[in-house]
Short mmCIF file of C-alpha atoms in Angstrom, two decimals:
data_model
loop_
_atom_site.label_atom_id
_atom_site.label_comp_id
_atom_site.label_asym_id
_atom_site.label_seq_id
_atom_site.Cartn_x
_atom_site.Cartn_y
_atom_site.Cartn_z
CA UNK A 469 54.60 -18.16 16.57
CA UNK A 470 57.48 -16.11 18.27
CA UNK A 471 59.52 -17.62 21.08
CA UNK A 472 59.43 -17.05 24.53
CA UNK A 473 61.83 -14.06 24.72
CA UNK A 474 59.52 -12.23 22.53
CA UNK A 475 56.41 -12.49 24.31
CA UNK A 476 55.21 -11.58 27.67
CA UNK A 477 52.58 -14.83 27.69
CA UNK A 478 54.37 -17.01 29.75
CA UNK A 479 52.41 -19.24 31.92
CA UNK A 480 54.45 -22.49 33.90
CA UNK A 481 57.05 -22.26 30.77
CA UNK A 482 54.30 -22.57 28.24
CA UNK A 483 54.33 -19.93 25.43
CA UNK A 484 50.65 -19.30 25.36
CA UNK A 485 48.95 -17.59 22.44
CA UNK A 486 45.59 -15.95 23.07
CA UNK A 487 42.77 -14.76 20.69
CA UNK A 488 39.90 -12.54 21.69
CA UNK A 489 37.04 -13.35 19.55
CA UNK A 490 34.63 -10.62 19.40
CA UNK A 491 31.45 -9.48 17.26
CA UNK A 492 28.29 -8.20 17.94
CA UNK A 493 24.97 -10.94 19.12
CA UNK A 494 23.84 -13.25 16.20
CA UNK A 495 27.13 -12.06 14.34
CA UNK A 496 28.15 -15.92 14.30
CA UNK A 497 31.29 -16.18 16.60
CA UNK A 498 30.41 -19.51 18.20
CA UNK A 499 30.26 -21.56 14.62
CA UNK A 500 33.35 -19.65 14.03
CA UNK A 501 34.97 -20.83 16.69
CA UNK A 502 33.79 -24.11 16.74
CA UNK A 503 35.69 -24.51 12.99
CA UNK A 504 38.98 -22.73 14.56
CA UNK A 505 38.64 -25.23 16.91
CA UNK A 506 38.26 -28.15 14.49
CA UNK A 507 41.22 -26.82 12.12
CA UNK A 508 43.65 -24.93 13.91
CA UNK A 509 43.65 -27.33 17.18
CA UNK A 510 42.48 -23.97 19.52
CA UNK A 511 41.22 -24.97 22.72
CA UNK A 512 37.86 -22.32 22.67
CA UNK A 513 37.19 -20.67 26.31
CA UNK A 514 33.68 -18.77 26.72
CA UNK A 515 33.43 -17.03 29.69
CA UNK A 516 30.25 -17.48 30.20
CA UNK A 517 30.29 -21.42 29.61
CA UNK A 518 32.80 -20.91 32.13
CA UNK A 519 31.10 -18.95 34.66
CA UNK A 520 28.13 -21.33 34.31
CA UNK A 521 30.17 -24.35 35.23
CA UNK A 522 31.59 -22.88 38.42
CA UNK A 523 27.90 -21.98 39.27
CA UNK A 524 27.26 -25.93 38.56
CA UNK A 525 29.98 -27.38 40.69
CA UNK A 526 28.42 -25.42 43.47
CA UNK A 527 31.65 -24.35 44.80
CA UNK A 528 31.77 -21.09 47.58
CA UNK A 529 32.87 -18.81 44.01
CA UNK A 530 29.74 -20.37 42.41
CA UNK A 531 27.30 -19.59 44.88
CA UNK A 532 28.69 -16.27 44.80
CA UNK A 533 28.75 -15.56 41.45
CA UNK A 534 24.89 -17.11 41.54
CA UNK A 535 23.99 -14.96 43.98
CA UNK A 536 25.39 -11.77 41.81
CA UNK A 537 23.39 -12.77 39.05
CA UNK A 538 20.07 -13.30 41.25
CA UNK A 539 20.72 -8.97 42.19
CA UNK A 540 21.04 -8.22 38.71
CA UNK A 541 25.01 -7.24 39.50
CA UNK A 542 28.15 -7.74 36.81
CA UNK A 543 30.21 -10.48 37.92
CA UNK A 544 33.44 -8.21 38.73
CA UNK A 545 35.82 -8.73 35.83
CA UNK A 546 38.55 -10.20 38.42
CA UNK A 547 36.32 -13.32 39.05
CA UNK A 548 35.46 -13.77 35.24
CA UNK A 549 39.27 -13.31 34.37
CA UNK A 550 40.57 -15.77 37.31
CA UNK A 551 37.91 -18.70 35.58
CA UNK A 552 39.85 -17.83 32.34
CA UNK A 553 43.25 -18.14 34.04
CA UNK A 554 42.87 -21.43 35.51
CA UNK A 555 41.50 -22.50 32.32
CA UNK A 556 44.37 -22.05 30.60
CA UNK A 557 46.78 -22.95 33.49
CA UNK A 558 45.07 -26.52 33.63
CA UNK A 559 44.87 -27.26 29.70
CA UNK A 560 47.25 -29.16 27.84
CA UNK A 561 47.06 -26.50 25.11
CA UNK A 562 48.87 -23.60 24.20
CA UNK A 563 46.42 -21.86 22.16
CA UNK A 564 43.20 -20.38 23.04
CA UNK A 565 40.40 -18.68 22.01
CA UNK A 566 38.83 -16.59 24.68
CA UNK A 567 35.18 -15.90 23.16
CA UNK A 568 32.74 -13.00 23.80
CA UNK A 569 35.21 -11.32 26.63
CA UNK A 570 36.78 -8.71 26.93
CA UNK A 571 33.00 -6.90 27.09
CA UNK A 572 34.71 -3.29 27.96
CA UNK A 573 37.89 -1.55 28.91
CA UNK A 574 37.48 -2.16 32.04
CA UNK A 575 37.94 -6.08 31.39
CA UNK A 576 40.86 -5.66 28.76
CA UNK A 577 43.19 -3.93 31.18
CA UNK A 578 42.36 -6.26 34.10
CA UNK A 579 42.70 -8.89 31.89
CA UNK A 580 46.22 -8.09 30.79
CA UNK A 581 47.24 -6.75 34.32
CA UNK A 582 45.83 -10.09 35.88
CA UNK A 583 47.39 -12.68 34.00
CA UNK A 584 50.08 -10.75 32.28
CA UNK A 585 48.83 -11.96 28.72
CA UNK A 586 48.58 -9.76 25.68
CA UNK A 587 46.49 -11.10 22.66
CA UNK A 588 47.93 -11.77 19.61
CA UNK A 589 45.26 -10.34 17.42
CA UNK A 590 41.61 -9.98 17.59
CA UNK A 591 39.01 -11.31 15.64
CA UNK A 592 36.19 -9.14 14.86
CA UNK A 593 33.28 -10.37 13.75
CA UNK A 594 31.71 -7.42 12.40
CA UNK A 595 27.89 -7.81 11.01
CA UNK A 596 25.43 -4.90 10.63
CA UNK A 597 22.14 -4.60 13.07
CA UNK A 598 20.03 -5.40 10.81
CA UNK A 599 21.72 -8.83 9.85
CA UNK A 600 22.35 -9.65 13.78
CA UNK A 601 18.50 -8.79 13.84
CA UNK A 602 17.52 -11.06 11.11
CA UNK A 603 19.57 -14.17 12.55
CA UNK A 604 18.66 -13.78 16.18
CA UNK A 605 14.74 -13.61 14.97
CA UNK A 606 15.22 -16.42 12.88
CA UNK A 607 17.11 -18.77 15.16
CA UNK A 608 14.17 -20.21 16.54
CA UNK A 609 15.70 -21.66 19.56
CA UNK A 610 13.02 -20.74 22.21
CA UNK A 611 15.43 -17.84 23.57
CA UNK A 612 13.24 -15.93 25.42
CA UNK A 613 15.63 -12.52 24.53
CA UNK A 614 15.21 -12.84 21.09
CA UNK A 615 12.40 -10.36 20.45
CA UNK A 616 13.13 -7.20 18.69
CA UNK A 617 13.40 -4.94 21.86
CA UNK A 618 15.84 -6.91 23.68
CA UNK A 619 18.23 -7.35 20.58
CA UNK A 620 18.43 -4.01 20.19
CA UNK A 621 19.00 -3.49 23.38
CA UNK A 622 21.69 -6.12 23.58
CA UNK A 623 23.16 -4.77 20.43
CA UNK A 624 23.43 -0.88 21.80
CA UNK A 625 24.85 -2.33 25.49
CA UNK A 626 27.43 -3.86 23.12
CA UNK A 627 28.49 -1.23 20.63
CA UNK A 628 28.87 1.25 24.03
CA UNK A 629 31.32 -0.92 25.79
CA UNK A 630 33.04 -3.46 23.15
CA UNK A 631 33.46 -0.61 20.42
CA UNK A 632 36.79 1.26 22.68
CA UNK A 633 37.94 -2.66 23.43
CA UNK A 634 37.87 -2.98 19.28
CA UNK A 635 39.20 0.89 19.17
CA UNK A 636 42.39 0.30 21.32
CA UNK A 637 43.72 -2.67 20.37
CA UNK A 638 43.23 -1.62 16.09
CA UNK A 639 45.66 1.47 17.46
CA UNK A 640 47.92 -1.65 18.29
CA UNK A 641 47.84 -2.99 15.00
CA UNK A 642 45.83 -6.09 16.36
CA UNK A 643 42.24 -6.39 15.27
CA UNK A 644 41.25 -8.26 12.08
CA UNK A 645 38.01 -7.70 10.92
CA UNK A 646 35.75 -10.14 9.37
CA UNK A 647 32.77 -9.66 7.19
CA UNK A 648 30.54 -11.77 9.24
CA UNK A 649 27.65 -10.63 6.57
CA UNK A 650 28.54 -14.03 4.55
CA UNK A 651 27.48 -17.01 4.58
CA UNK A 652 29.32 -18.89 7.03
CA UNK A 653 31.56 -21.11 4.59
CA UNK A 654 33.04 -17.67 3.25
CA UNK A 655 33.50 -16.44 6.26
CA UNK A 656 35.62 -19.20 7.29
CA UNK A 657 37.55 -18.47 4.41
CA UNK A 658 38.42 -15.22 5.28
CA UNK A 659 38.98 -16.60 9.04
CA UNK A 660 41.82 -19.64 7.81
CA UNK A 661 43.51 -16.79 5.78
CA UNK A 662 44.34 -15.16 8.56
CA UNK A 663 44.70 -18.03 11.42
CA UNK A 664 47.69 -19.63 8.69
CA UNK A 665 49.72 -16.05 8.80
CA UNK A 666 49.17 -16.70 12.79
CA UNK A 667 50.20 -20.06 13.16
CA UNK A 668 52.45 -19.85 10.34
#
């Protein structure tokens, strides 16, 4: 890890380091992340875990954000990316994963504008449709969006809007892309190959 006069990602004199963990649904980035987590001491932020707790603790930004999701609206990026910034302003941790966000351009720029952190690199989970397909379908978890329709319809909404997020930061040299085809013990593999050139 570089030192603080090399990166931009101060926060309260902590030299934070920040991963973007991003792959289509079904493409496996949450059993990913929960071995990152387990090996490389990353503290893993969702921000939809955390948008659901703020609904929970009923607080005035909860009810609001509720509310939001009740119309059918997007949560504006700024709330989603304020959630992420207290996160990491409260933890004890330097390192984070940041899972399943940025979802578009939009939310990449405010991101970095907002809390003045670049990532270090991006992991891309990248999976074909049919896999995702196969996975989601076979998960069996009672998730009322896993039928065919609403995969692929998941799966389109996110090639449109994560595919320039993936596009602009490979033109900074940044993304690392996984097979996320394997099974999941070689694709951990391929993951602690490149978290050790990170850490190291």
């Amino acid at each position: 890890m570089g030192s603080v006069t090399d990166s931009p990602n101060t926060e309260a004199g902590k030299k934070i380091t920040v991963i973007f963990v991003l792959g289509g649904p079904g493409s496996g980035k949450g059993t990913q992340c929960t071995n990152i987590v387990q090996n490389f001491g990353y503290t893993h932020l969702s921000a939809g875990d955390l948008l659901r707790a703020e609904i929970k603790s009923g607080s005035e930004n909860g009810t609001m954000i509720q509310n939001m999701i009740k119309e059918g609206k997007i949560v504006p990026a700024e709330v989603t990316i304020k959630l992420l910034q207290k996160a990491i302003q409260e933890s004890d941790n330097e390192k984070f994963l940041i899972d399943g966000f940025p979802r578009n351009e939009e939310n990449r720029s405010s991101f970095e504008s907002i809390t003045g952190i670049v990532p270090e690199i991006v992991l891309f989970f990248d999976c074909s449709e049919e896999e995702m397909e196969k996975r989601l379908l076979g998960r069996n978890q009672g998730r009322e969006d896993d039928n065919i329709e609403t995969i692929r319809k998941r799966f389109n909404v996110y090639m449109e809007s994560s595919l320039p997020v993936i596009q602009y930061y490979d033109s900074l040299g940044k993304v690392r892309k996984i097979d996320a085809a394997k099974p999941i013990d070689a694709v951990f593999e391929d993951v602690k190959a490149i978290f050790e050139k990170v850490v190291a």
